[in-house]
XYZ file of C-alpha atoms in Angstrom:
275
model
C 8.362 -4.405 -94.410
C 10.711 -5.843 -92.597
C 10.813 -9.860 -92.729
C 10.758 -11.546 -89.342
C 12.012 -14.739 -88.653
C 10.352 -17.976 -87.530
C 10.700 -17.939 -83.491
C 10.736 -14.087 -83.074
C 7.251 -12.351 -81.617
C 7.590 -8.935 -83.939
C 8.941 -7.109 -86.280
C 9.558 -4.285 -84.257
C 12.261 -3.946 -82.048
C 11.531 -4.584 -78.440
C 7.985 -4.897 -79.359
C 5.865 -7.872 -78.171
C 2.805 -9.271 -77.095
C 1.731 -8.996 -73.216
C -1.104 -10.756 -72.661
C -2.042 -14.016 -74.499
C -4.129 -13.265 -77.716
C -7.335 -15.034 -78.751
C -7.820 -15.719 -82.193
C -10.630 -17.340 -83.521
C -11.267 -19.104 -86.178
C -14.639 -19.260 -88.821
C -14.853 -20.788 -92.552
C -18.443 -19.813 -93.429
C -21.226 -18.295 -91.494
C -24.762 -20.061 -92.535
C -27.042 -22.886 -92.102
C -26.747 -24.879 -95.495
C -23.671 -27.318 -95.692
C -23.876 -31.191 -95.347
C -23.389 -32.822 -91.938
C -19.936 -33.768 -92.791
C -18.648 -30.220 -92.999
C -20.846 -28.888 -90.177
C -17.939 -28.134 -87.615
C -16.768 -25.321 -90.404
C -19.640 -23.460 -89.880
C -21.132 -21.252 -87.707
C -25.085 -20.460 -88.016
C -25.751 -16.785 -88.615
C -27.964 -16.088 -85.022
C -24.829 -18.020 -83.265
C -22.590 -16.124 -85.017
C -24.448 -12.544 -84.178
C -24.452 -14.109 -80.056
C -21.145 -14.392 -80.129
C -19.435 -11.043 -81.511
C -22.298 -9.172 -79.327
C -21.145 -11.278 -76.126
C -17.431 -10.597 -76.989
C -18.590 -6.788 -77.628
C -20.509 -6.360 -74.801
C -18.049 -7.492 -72.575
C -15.270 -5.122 -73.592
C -13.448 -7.010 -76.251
C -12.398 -4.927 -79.116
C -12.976 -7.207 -82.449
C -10.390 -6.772 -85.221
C -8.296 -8.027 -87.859
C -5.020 -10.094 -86.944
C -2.523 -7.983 -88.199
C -4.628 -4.501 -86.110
C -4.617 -7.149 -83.323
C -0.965 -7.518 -83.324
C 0.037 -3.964 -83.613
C -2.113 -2.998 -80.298
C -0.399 -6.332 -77.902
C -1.352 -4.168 -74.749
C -5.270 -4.052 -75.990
C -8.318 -6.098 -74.928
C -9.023 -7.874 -77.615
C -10.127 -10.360 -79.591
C -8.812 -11.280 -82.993
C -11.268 -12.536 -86.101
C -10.064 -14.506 -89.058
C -12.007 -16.578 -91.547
C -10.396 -19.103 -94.134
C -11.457 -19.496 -97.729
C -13.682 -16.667 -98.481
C -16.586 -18.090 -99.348
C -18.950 -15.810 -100.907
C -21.693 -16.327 -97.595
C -19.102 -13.611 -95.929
C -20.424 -10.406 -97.644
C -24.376 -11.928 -97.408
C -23.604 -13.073 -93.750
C -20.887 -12.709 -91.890
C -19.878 -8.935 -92.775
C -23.578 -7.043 -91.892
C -23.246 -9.217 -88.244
C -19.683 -7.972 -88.187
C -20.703 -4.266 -88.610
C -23.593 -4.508 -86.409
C -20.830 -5.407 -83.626
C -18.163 -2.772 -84.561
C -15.909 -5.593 -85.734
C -13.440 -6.321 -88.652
C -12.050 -9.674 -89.416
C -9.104 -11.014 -91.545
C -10.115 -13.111 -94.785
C -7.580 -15.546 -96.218
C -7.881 -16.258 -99.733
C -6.629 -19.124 -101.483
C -5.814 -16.969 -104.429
C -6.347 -19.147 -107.548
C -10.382 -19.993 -106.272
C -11.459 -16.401 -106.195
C -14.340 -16.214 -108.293
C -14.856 -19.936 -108.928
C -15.610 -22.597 -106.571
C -14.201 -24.644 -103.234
C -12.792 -27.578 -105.688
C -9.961 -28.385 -103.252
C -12.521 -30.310 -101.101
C -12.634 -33.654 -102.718
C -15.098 -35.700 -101.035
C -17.697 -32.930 -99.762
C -20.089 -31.484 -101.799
C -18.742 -28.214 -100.103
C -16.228 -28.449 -103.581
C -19.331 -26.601 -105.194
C -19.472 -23.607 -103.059
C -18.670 -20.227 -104.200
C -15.731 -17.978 -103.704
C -15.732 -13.923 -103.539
C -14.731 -12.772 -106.612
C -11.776 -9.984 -107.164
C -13.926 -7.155 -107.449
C -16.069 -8.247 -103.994
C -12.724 -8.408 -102.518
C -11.072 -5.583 -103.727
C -14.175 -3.926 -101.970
C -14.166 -5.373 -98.700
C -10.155 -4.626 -98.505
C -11.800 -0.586 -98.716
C -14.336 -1.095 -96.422
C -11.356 -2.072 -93.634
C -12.078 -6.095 -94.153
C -7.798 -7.490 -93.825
C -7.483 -9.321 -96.868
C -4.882 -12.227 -96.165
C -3.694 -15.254 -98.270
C -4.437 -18.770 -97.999
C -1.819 -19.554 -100.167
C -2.483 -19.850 -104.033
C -4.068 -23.660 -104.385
C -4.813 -24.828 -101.099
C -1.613 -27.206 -100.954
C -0.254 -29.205 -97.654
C 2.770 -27.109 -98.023
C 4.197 -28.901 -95.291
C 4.611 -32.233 -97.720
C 5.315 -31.001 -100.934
C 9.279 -29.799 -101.785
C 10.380 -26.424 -101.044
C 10.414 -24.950 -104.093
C 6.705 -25.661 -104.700
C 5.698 -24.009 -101.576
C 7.999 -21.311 -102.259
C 5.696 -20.595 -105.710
C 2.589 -20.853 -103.867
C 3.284 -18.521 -101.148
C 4.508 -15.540 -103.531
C 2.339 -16.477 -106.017
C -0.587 -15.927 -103.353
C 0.975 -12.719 -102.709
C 1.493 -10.986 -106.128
C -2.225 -11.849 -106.938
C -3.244 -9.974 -103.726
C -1.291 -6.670 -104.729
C -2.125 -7.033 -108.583
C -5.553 -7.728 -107.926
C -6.201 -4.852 -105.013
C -3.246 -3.107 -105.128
C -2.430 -3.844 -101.257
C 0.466 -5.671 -100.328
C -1.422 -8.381 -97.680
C 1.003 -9.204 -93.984
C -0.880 -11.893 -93.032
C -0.705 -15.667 -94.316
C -2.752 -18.737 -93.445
C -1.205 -22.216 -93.702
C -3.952 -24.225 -95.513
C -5.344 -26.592 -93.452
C -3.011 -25.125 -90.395
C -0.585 -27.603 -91.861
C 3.173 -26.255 -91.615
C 6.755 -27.074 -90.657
C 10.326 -24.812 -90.286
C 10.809 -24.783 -93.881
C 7.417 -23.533 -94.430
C 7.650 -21.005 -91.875
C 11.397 -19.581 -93.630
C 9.067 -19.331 -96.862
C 6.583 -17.206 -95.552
C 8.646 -15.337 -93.547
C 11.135 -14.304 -96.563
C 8.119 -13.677 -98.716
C 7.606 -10.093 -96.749
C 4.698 -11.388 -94.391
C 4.405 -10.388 -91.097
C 2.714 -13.298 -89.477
C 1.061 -16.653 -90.078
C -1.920 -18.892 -88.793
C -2.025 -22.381 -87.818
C -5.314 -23.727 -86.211
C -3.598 -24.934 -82.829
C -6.604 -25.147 -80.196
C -5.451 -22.373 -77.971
C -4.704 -19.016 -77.019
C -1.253 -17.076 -78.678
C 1.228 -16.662 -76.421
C 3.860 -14.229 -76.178
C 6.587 -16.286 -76.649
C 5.436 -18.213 -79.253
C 6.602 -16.942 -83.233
C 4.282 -14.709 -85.227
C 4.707 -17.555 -87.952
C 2.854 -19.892 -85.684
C -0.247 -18.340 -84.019
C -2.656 -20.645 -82.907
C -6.450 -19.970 -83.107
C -9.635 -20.817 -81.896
C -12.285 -23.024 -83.807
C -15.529 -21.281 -83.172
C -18.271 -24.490 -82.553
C -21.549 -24.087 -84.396
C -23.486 -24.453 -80.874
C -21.041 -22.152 -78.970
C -23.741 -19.757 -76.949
C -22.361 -16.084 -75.417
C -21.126 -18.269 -71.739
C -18.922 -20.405 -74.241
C -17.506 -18.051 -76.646
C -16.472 -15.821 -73.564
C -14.994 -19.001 -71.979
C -12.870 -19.850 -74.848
C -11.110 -16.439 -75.009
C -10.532 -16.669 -71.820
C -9.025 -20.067 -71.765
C -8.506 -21.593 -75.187
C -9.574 -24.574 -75.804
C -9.836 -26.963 -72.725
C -11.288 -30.598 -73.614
C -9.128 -33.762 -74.088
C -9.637 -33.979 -78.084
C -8.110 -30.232 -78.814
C -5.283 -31.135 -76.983
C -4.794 -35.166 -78.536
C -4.506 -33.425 -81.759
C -1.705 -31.181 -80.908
C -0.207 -34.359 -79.631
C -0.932 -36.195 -82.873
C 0.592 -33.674 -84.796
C 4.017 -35.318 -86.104
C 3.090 -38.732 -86.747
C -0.337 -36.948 -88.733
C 2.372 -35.460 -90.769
C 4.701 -38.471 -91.415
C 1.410 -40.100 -92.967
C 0.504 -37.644 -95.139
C 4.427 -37.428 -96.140
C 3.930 -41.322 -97.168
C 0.779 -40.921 -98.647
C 2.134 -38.138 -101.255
C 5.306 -40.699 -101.978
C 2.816 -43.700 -102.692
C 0.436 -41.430 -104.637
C 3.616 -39.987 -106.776
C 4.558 -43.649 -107.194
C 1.523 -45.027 -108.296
């Protein structure tokens, strides 16, 4: 595979997107977490609305990487983060009810144990997909992606770190399954140029950031912005937002807030390493 630089749109010559792409975004698909982690997930009868809205109006419902191989399509791309193990109980039988795949980003060194990245939520207790669960859903057509190996801010820690977690995330992928994975997932959508040039010269094809809106063609396949799905999102939302991204006042302060969120968590790791 060709590796594709930060600030290009493909890896194929004269090949690019046409049409903005929506890509949402989903974490787990249930009704069980506290009320502090609620906006990560999406109740299973909301979750069925919204893939048969999307279907029945035409969209076709993939994987990222399918998604950016067909730019002329209509379609809508599907990625979750984290792979809990409520995907194979939940979210896959609504996804094959619709006709749909979906990408599933694993942070590599969790699979099979539990969500302990999350200090401060009780979510640190949830369950991961195991190896063999995923090895499985890679053969039923599920894209498995990475999420990086240990759920780092690989935007704040030094290069070579991030450097070990990215191909480290990778190997485990093709040891585990035996398929090389294209796509990568910045944890927590946190990422800078540096970050990007990692992933890139690892041999992926494209990375995720959250971002609030739709893709657009000119934007680099190391960057692609998604879509978070709301828990209360009905079929008239869900059809608005791939229509139009996100379009209240807080998605776009946060893309505003963006650099100086970064500085602090830059200062934070230097006290922290200090102390």
């Amino acid at each position: 595979m060709a590796t594709v630089l930060p600030g290009t749109t493909s890896g194929v010559p004269g090949e690019a997107f046409t049409i903005p792409l929506p890509v949402l975004m989903y974490h787990s698909v249930g009704d069980s977490v506290s009320a502090d982690f609620r906006r990560w997930e999406v109740p299973p009868a909301a979750f069925a609305e919204q893939l048969g809205a999307l279907a029945a109006s035409g969209y076709h419902l993939t994987g990222l990487t399918d998604a950016l191989a067909h730019p002329h399509r209509r379609q809508v791309a599907i990625t979750f983060d984290d792979a809990f193990d409520d995907f194979i109980s939940t979210a896959l039988p609504a996804l094959q009810t619709a006709g749909a795949s979906a990408t599933l980003y694993l942070p590599t060194a969790f699979a099979g144990r539990r969500a302990t990245w999350l200090d401060g939520y009780s979510e640190r207790n949830l369950p991961l997909l195991d190896w063999p669960d995923l090895a499985a859903l890679a053969g039923e057509g599920v894209e498995l992606g990475t999420h990086g190996h240990r759920h780092l801010e690989l935007d704040v820690v030094p290069t070579a770190i991030a450097r070990y977690d990215v191909t480290a995330s990778r190997r485990a992928i093709e040891e585990k399954t035996g398929r090389s994975p294209d796509s990568f997932s910045y944890p927590f959508g946190y990422h800078c140029a540096s970050v990007r040039h990692v992933v890139a010269a690892a041999g992926f094809d494209s990375a995720c950031e959250i971002g609030y809106r739709l893709h657009q063609p000119v934007e680099s396949r190391f960057a692609i912005s998604r879509l978070v799905v709301d828990r209360t999102a009905g079929s008239e939302e869900i059809l608005q937002m791939v229509e139009h991204g996100h379009r209240d006042a807080l998605a776009g302060a946060r893309r505003g807030l963006r650099s100086g969120w970064r500085a602090y968590r830059v200062a934070r790791r230097r006290l922290g390493r200090g102390a």
